[in-house]
Coordinates of C-alpha atoms and ligand atoms in Angstrom, one line a residue:
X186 CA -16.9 24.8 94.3
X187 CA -19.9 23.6 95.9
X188 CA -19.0 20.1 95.1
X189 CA -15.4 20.2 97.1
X190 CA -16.8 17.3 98.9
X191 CA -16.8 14.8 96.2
X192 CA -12.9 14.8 95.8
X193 CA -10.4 12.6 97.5
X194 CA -8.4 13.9 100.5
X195 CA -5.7 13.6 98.4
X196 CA -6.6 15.8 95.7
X197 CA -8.5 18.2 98.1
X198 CA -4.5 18.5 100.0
X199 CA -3.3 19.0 96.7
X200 CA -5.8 21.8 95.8
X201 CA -6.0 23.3 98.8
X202 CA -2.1 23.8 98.8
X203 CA -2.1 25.2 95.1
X204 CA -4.8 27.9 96.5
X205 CA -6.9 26.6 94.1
X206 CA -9.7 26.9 96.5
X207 CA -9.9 28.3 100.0
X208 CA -9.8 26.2 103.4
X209 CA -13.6 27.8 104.1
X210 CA -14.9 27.0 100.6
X211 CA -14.1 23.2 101.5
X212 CA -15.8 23.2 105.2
X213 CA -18.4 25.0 103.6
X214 CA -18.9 22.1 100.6
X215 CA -19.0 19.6 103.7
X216 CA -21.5 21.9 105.7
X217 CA -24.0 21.6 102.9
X218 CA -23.5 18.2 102.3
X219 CA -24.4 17.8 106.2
X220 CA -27.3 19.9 105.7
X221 CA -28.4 18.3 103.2
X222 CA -28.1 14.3 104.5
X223 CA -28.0 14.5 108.2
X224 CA -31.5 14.4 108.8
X225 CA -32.0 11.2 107.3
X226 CA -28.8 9.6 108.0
X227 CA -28.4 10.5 111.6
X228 CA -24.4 9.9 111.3
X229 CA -23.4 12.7 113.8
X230 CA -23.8 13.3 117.5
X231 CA -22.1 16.4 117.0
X232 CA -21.5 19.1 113.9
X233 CA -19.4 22.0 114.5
X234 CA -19.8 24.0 111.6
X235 CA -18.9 27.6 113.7
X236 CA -15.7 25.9 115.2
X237 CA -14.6 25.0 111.8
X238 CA -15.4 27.7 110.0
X239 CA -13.4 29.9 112.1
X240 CA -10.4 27.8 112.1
X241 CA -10.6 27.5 108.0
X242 CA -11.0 31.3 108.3
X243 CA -7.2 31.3 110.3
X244 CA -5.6 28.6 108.0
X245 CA -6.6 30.4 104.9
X246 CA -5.0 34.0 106.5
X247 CA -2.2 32.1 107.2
X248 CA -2.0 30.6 104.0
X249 CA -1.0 26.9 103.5
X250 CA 2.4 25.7 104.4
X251 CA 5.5 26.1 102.2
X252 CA 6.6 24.0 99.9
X253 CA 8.9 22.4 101.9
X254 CA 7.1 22.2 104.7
X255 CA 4.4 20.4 103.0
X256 CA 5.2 17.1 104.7
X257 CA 4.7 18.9 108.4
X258 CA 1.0 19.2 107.3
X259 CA -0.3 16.5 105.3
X260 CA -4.0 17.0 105.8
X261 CA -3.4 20.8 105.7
X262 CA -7.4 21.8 105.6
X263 CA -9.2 18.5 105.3
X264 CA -12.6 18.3 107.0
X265 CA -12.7 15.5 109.0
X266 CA -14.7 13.4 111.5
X267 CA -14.1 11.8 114.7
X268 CA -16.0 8.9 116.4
X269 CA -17.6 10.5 119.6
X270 CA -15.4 8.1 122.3
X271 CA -12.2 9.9 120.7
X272 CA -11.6 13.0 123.0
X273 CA -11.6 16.1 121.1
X274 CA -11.1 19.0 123.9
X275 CA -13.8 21.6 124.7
X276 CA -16.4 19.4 122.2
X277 CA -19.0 16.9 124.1
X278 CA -17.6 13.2 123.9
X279 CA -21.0 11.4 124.2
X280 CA -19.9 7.6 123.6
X281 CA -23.6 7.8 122.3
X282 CA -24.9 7.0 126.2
X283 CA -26.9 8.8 128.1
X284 CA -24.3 8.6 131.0
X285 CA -21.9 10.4 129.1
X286 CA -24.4 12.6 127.7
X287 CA -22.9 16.1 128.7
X288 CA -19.3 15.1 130.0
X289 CA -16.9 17.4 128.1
X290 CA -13.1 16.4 128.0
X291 CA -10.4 18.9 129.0
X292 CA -7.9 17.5 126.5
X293 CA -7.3 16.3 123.1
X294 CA -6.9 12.5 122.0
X295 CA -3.3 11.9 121.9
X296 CA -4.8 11.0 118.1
X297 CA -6.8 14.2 117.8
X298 CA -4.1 16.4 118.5
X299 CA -1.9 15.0 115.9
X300 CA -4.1 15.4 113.1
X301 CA -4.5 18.8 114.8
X302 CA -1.2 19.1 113.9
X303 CA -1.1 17.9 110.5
X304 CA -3.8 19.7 109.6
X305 CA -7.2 18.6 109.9
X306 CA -10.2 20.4 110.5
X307 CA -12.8 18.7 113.0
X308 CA -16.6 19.4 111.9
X309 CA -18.1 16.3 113.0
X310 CA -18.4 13.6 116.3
X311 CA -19.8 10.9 114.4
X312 CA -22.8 8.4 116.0
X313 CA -21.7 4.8 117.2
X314 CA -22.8 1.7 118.9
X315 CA -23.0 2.9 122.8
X316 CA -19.6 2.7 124.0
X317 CA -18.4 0.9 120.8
X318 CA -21.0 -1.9 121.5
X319 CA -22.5 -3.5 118.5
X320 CA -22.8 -4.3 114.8
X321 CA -25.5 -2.1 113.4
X322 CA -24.6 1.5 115.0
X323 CA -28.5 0.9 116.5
X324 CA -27.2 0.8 120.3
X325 CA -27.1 4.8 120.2
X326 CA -28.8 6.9 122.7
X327 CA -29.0 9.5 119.3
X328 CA -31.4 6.9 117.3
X329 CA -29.5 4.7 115.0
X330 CA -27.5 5.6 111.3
X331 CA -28.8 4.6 108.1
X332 CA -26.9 3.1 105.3
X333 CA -26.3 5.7 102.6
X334 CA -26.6 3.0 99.9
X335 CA -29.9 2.4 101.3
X336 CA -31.4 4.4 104.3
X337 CA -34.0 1.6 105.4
X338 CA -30.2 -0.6 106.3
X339 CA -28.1 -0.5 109.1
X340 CA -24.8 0.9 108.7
X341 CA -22.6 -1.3 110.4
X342 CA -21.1 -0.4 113.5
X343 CA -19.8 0.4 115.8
X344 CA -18.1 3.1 114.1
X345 CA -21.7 2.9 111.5
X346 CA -21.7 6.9 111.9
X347 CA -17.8 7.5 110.7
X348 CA -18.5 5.1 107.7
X349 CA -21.2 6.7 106.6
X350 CA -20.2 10.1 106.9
X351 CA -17.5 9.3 105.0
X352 CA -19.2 7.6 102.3
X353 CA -22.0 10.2 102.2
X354 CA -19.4 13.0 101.6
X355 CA -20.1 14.7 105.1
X356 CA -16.0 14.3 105.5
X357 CA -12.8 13.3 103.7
X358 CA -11.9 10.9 106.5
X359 CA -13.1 10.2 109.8
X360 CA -11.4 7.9 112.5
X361 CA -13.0 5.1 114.2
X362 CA -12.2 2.8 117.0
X363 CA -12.4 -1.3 116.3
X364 CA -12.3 -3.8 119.3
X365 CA -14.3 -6.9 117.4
X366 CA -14.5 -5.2 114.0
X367 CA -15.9 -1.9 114.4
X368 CA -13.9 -0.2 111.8
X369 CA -13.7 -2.7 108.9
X370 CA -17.3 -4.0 109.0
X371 CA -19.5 -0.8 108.6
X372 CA -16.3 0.3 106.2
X373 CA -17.7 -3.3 104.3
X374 CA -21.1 -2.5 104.7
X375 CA -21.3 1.5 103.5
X376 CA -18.5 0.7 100.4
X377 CA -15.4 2.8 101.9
X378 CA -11.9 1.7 103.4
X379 CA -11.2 0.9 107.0
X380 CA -7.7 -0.3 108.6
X381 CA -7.7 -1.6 112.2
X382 CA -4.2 -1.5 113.0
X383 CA -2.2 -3.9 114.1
X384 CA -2.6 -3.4 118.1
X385 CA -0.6 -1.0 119.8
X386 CA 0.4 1.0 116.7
X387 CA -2.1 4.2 117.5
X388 CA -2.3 5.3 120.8
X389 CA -5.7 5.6 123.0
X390 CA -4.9 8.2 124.9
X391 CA -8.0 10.3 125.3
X392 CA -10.0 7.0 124.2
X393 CA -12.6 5.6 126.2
X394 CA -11.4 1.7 126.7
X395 CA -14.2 -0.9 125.8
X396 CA -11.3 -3.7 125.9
X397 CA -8.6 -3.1 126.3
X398 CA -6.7 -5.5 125.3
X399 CA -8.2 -5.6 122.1
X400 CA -8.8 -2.1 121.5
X401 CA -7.8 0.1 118.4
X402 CA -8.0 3.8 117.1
X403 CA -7.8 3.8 113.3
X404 CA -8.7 5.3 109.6
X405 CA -11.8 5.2 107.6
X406 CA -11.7 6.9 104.0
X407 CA -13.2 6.5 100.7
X408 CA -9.9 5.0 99.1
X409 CA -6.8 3.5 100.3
X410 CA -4.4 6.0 99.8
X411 CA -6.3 8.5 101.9
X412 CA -6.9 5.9 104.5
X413 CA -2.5 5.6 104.3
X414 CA -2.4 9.2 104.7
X415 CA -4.0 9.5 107.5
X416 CA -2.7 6.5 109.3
X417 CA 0.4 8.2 108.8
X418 CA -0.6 11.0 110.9
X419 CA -1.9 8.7 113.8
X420 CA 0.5 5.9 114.1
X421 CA 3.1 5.7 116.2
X422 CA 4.6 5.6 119.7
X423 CA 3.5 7.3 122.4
X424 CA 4.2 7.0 126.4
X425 CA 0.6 7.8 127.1
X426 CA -0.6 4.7 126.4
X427 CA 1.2 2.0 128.3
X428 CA 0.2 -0.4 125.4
X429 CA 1.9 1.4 122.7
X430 CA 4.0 -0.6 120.9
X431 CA 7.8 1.1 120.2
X432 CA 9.1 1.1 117.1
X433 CA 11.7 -1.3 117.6
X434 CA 9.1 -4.1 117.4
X435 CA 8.8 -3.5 113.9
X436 CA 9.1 -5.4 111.2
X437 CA 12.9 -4.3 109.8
X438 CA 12.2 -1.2 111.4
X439 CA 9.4 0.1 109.2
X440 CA 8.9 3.5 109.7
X441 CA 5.0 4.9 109.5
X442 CA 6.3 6.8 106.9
X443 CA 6.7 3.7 104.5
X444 CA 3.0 3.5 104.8
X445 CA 2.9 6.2 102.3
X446 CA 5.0 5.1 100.0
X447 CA 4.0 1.6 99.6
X448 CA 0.7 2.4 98.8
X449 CA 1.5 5.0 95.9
X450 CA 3.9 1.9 94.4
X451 CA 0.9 -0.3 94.7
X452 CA -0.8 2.5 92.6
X453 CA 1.7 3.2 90.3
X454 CA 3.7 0.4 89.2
X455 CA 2.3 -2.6 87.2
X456 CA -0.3 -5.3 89.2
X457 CA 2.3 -7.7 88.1
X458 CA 5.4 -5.9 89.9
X459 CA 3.9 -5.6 93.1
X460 CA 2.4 -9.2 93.1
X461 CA 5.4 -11.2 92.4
X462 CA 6.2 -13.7 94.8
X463 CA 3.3 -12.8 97.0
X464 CA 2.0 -15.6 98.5
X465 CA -1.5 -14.7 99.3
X466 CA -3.4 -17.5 102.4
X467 CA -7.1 -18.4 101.5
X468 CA -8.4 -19.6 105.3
X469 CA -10.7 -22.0 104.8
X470 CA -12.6 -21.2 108.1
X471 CA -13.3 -17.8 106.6
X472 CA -14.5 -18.7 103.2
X473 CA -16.8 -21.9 104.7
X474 CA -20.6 -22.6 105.7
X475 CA -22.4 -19.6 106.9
X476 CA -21.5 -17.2 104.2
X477 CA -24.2 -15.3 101.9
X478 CA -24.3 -16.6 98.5
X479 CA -23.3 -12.8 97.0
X480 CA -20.9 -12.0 99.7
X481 CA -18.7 -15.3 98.5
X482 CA -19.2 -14.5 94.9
X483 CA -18.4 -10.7 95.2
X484 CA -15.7 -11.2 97.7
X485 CA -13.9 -14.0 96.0
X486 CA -13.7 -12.3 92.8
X487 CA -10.5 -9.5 93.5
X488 CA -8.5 -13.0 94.7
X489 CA -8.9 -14.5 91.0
X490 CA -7.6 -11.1 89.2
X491 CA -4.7 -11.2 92.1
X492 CA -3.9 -15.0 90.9
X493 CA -4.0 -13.8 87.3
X494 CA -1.2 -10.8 88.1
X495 CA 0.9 -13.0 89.4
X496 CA 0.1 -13.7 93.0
X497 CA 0.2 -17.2 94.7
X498 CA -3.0 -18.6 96.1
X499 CA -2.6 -21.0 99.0
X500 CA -4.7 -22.4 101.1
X501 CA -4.8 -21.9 104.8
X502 CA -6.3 -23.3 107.8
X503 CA -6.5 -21.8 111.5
X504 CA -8.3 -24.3 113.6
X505 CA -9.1 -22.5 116.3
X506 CA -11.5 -20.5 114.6
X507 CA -14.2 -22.1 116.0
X508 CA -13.6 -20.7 118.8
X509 CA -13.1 -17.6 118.1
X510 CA -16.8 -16.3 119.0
X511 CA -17.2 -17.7 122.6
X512 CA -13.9 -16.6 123.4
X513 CA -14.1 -12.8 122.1
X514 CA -17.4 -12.3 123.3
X515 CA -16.2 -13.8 127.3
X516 CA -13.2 -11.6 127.0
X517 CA -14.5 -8.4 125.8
X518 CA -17.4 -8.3 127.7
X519 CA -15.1 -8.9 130.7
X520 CA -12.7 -6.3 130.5
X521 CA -15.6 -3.6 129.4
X522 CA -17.2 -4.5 132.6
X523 CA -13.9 -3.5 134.4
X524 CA -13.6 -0.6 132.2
X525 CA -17.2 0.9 132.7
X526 CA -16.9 0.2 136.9
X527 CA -15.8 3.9 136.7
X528 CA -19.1 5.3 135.4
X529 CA -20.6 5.4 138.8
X530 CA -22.4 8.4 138.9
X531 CA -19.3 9.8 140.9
X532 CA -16.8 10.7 139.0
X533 CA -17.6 10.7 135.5
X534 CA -21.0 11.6 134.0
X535 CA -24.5 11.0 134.5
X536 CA -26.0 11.2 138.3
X537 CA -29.0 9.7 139.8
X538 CA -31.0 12.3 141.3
X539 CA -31.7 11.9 145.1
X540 CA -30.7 8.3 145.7
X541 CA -31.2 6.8 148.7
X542 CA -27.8 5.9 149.9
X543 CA -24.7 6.1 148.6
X544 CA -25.0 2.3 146.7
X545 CA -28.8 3.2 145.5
X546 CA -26.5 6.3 144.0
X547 CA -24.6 3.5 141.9
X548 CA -27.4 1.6 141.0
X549 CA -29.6 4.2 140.0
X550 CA -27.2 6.1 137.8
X551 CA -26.0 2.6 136.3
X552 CA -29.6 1.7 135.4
X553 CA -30.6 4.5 133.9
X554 CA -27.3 5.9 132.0
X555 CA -26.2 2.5 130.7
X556 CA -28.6 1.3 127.9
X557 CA -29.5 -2.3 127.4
X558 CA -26.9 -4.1 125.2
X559 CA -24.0 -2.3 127.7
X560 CA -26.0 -3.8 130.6
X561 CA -26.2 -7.0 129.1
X562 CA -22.1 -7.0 128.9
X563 CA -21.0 -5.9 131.9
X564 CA -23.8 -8.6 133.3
X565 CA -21.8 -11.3 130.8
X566 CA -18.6 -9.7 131.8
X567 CA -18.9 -9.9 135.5
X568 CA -20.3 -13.5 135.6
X569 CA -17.7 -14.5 133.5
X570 CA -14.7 -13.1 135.8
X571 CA -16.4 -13.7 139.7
X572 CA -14.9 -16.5 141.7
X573 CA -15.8 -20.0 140.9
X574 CA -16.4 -19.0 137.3
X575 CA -13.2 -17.4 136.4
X576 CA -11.3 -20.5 135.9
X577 CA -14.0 -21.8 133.9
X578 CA -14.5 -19.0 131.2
X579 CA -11.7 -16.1 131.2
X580 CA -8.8 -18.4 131.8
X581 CA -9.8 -21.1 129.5
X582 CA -10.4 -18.1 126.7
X583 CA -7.3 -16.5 127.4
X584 CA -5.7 -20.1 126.6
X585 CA -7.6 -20.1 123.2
X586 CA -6.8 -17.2 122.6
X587 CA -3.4 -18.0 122.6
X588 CA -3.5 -21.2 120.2
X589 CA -5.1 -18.8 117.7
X590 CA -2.1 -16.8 117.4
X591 CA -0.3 -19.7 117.1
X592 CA -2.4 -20.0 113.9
X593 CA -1.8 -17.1 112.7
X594 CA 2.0 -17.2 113.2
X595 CA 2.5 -20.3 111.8
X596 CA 0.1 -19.1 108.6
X597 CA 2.1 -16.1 108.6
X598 CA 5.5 -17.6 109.0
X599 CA 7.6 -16.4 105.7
X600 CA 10.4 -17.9 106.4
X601 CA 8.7 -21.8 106.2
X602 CA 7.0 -20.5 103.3
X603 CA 3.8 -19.0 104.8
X604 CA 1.7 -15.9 103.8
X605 CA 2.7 -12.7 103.5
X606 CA -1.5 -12.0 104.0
X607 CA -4.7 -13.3 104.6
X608 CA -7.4 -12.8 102.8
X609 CA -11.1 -13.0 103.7
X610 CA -14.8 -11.8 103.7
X611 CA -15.5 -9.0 106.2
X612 CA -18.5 -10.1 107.2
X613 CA -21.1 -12.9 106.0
X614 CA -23.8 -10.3 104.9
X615 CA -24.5 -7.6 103.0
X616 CA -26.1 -4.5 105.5
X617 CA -29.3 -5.9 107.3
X618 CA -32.8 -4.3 107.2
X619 CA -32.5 -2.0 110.3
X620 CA -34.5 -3.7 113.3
X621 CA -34.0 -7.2 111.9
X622 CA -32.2 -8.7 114.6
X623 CA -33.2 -6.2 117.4
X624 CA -34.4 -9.1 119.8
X625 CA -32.1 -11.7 118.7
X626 CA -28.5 -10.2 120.4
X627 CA -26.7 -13.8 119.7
X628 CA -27.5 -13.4 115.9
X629 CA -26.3 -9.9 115.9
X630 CA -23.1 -11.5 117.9
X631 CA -22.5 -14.2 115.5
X632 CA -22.4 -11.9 112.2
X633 CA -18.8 -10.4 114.0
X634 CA -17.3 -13.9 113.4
X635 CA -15.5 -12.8 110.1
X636 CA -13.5 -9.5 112.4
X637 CA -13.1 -10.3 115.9
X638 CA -10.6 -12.8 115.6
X639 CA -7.8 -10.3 114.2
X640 CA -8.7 -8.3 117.4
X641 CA -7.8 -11.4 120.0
X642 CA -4.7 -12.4 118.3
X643 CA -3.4 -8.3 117.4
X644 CA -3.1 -8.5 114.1
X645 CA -3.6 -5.4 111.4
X646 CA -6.4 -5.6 108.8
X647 CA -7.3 -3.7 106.2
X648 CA -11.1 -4.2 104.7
X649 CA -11.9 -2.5 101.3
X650 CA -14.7 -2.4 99.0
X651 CA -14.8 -5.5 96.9
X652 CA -17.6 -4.7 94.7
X653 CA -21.9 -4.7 95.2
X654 CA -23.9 -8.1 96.3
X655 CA -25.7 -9.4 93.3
X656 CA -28.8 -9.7 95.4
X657 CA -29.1 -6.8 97.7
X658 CA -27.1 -4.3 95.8
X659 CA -25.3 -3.5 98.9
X660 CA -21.3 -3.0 99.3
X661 CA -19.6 -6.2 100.2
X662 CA -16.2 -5.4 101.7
X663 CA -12.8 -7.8 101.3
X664 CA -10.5 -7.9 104.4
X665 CA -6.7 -8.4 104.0
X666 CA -5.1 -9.8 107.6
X667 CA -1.5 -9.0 107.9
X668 CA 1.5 -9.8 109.7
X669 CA 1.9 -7.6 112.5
X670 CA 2.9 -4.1 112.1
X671 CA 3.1 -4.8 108.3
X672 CA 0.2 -2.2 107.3
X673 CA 2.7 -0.7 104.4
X674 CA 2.3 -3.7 102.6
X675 CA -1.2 -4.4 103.2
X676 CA -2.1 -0.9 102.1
X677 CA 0.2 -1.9 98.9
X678 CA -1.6 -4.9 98.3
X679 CA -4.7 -2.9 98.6
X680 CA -3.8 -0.1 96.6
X681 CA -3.7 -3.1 93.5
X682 CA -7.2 -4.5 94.7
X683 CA -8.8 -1.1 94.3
X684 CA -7.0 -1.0 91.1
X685 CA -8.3 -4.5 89.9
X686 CA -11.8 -3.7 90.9
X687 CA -14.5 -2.0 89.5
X688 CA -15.0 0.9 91.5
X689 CA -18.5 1.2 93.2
X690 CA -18.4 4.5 92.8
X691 CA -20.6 6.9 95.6
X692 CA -23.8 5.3 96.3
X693 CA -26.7 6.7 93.9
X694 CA -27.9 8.0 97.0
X695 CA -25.9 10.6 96.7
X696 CA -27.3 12.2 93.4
X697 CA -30.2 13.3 95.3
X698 CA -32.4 11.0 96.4
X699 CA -30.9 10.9 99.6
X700 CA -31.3 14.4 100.1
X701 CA -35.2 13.8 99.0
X702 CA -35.8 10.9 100.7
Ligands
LIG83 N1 -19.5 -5.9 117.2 C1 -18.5 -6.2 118.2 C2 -19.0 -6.0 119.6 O1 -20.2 -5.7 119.6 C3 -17.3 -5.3 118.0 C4 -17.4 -3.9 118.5 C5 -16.2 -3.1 118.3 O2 -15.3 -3.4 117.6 N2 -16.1 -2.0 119.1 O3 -18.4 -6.2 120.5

């Protein structure tokens, strides 16, 4: 039983349900498994091993759910993780800043407390990028994560510490949040499966806003029928977030309960049934210069075996890519810099110790909570939206940002025979040699160019593991784009690319040497 932690959340369920094994003996599988990595990989602010022991102890006297109540509890005992900017009541919610450092929340996540409610176990805040700031998960006030592939690599980030918990078998699932890319790059870069929904599916309430007009809550698992599962649990409307979408807005209505579905018919019937007639857009902007070698190989393979089954390649072109960076990176830093004006030292966190005055009281506690890639955005993000300057940067990128939805809508237009999906790189490289970019912030900007773009036009994706980099060895993840609120057929789609690709399997890592290292 020991090895519980190896299984997929599907399978575990399944088990779990039959009282094959107990809700404890699975916690306890994890609980080793965190003994056993955590040192090295650093992917947890947070473990609550007592907590969940105590609540398997209660599900397992209760006994799982009848039969036909199986559907009220679909993750009936599944350890999972939450990134630690998701509010999960009575447990420290860190962001990974020292400002936030001890501030505990008095309430669940509007997303925690659904998976509360379908089931899930919490036994782990996982590490991030310091208020969801960064690529590399090295921005943390906790140290930074290391790859489980390889530990001397970054992980990704910002959700680098849900990734590779995930991946290192420390949880079944863990949710992260994805403003630029934060959920489908690190799932690229540790090998698992990460779906940023399309925006204003999950609610944020209980969420602490980076930007919030690009922010998103969503899954990371190791395959993409658990990732379905427990987007199923997470999505949909609720009046606690002003920005969530209602389920009207939908596509022909789809239910999240489709999600499912589709993604077990992408598993179970032929590649060739679920690919006819889907006409798959190849953006040229996404394939082009700037690219790794490996990352193109690797990534471009799953799109040839899709062509073979049937699919339609076309190819696509969204001018305004270009773009893309300068304008993400005025309007994100902009809005996070009206976002973090509350952390004042007031009313939320951190405070200076005998400041002068009351503004030395603001300055003081800014300085020293805030560390130095945060500082640098709300510096970007103020300049950008004071008076003279406005006009000049935020306006004109909200313009932009506009003409590349109208790129994306005309792409995705079915009925003037565009693409049902997009499909692209997540990311140019393979995971980087941690410290390799540590005084070069623009480089470290520049590798988001692949993710951020889905974020300013609101578009799902959905980035899975495509296979290893020929060079580095390292996962290099595939991202399919979608129209919007159409993740049941981009977890379909999916659900055939896993199928047509060799599995990468755990990382070796995980045989030992990790454990050794
Ligand atoms: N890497 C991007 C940034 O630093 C995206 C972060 C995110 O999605 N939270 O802004």
């Amino acid at each position: 039983m020991s090895d519980l932690y190896r299984m997929s959340l599907a399978a575990l369920v399944k088990g779990l349900k039959n009282k094959e094994y107990s809700v404890t003996e699975a916690v306890k599988s994890c609980l080793a498994r965190i003994e056993a990595t955590e040192p090295r990989l650093n992917a947890c602010i947070s473990v609550l091993g007592e907590q969940a022991l105590a609540r398997a102890a209660e599900m397992d006297a209760q006994g799982p759910p009848a039969a036909n109540a199986a559907e009220a509890a679909p993750l009936w005992g599944v350890p999972m993780g939450l990134k630690d900017i998701i509010s999960l009541k009575g447990c420290r919610n860190t962001c990974a800043s020292r400002f936030m450092e001890d501030f505990v929340p008095f309430y669940d996540a509007e997303v925690t407390a659904r998976l509360k409610k379908a089931g899930a176990v919490f036994l782990v805040k996982n590490n991030l990028d310091e208020f969801a700031m960064g690529s590399t998960t090295e921005n943390s006030c906790f140290g930074r994560v290391g790859n489980p592939w390889d530990l001397g690599r970054v992980s990704g980030g910002s959700s680098g510490g849900s990734a590779a918990s995930v991946v290192a078998g420390q949880v079944f699932a863990s949710l992260g949040t994805d403003t630029g890319g934060s959920i489908r790059q690190p799932a690229a870069m540790t090998g698992c499966v990460g779906l940023k929904p399309t925006y204003g599916r999950v609610s944020r309430y209980g969420v602490v806003a980076f930007g919030s007009s690009f922010d998103q809550v969503g899954p990371l698992a190791r395959n993409v029928e658990d990732c379905a599962r427990v987007f199923e649990v997470i999505a949909g409307p609720d009046h606690k977030d002003a920005a969530s979408a209602r389920t009207d807005l939908y596509p022909d209505n789809l239910p999240e309960q489709d999600c499912l579905d589709k993604t077990l018919e992408g598993k179970g019937k032929e590649p060739g049934d679920v690919l006819k007639g889907v006409r798959i857009g190849v953006p040229e902007e996404f394939w082009g210069a700037g690219l790794d070698a490996e990352v193109e190989g690797c990534a471009m393979s799953p799109l040839k075996k899709l062509e073979e089954h049937g699919a339609t390649l076309l190819p696509v072109s969204l001018p305004s890519q270009k773009y893309a960076l300068a304008v993400y990176y005025i309007m994100s830093s902009a809005e996070a810099s009206t976002n973090l004006a509350r952390f004042d030292g007031v009313r939320y966190g951190r405070r200076a110790r005998q400041p002068k005055d009351l503004l030395d009281l603001y300055y003081s506690s800014r300085s020293q909570g805030f560390g130095e890639e945060v500082q640098r955005r709300i510096m970007l993000g103020t300049f950008a939206l004071s008076a003279g300057y406005y006009d000049a940067y935020y306006r004109k990128a909200a313009q932009i940002r506009r003409l590349l939805r109208n790129d994306f809508d005309r792409a995705l237009d079915l009925a003037s025979g565009g693409c049902h999906v997009l499909l692209a790189p997540a990311s140019p490289k393979t995971a980087w040699t941690a410290g390799l970019y540590e005084a070069d912030p623009l480089t470290t900007y520049k590798m988001d160019l692949l993710t951020i773009t889905l974020n300013l036009v609101g578009l799902p994706g959905l980035c899975l593991p495509a296979g290893l980099g020929k060079e580095t060895k390292m996962p290099v993840g595939l991202q399919i784009m979608g129209r919007p609120f159409d993740e049941a057929a981009m977890l379909r789609l999916g659900a055939v690319i896993e199928r047509l690709t060799p599995d990468i399997g755990l990382p070796g890592a995980l045989d030992g040497a990790l454990d050794e290292r």
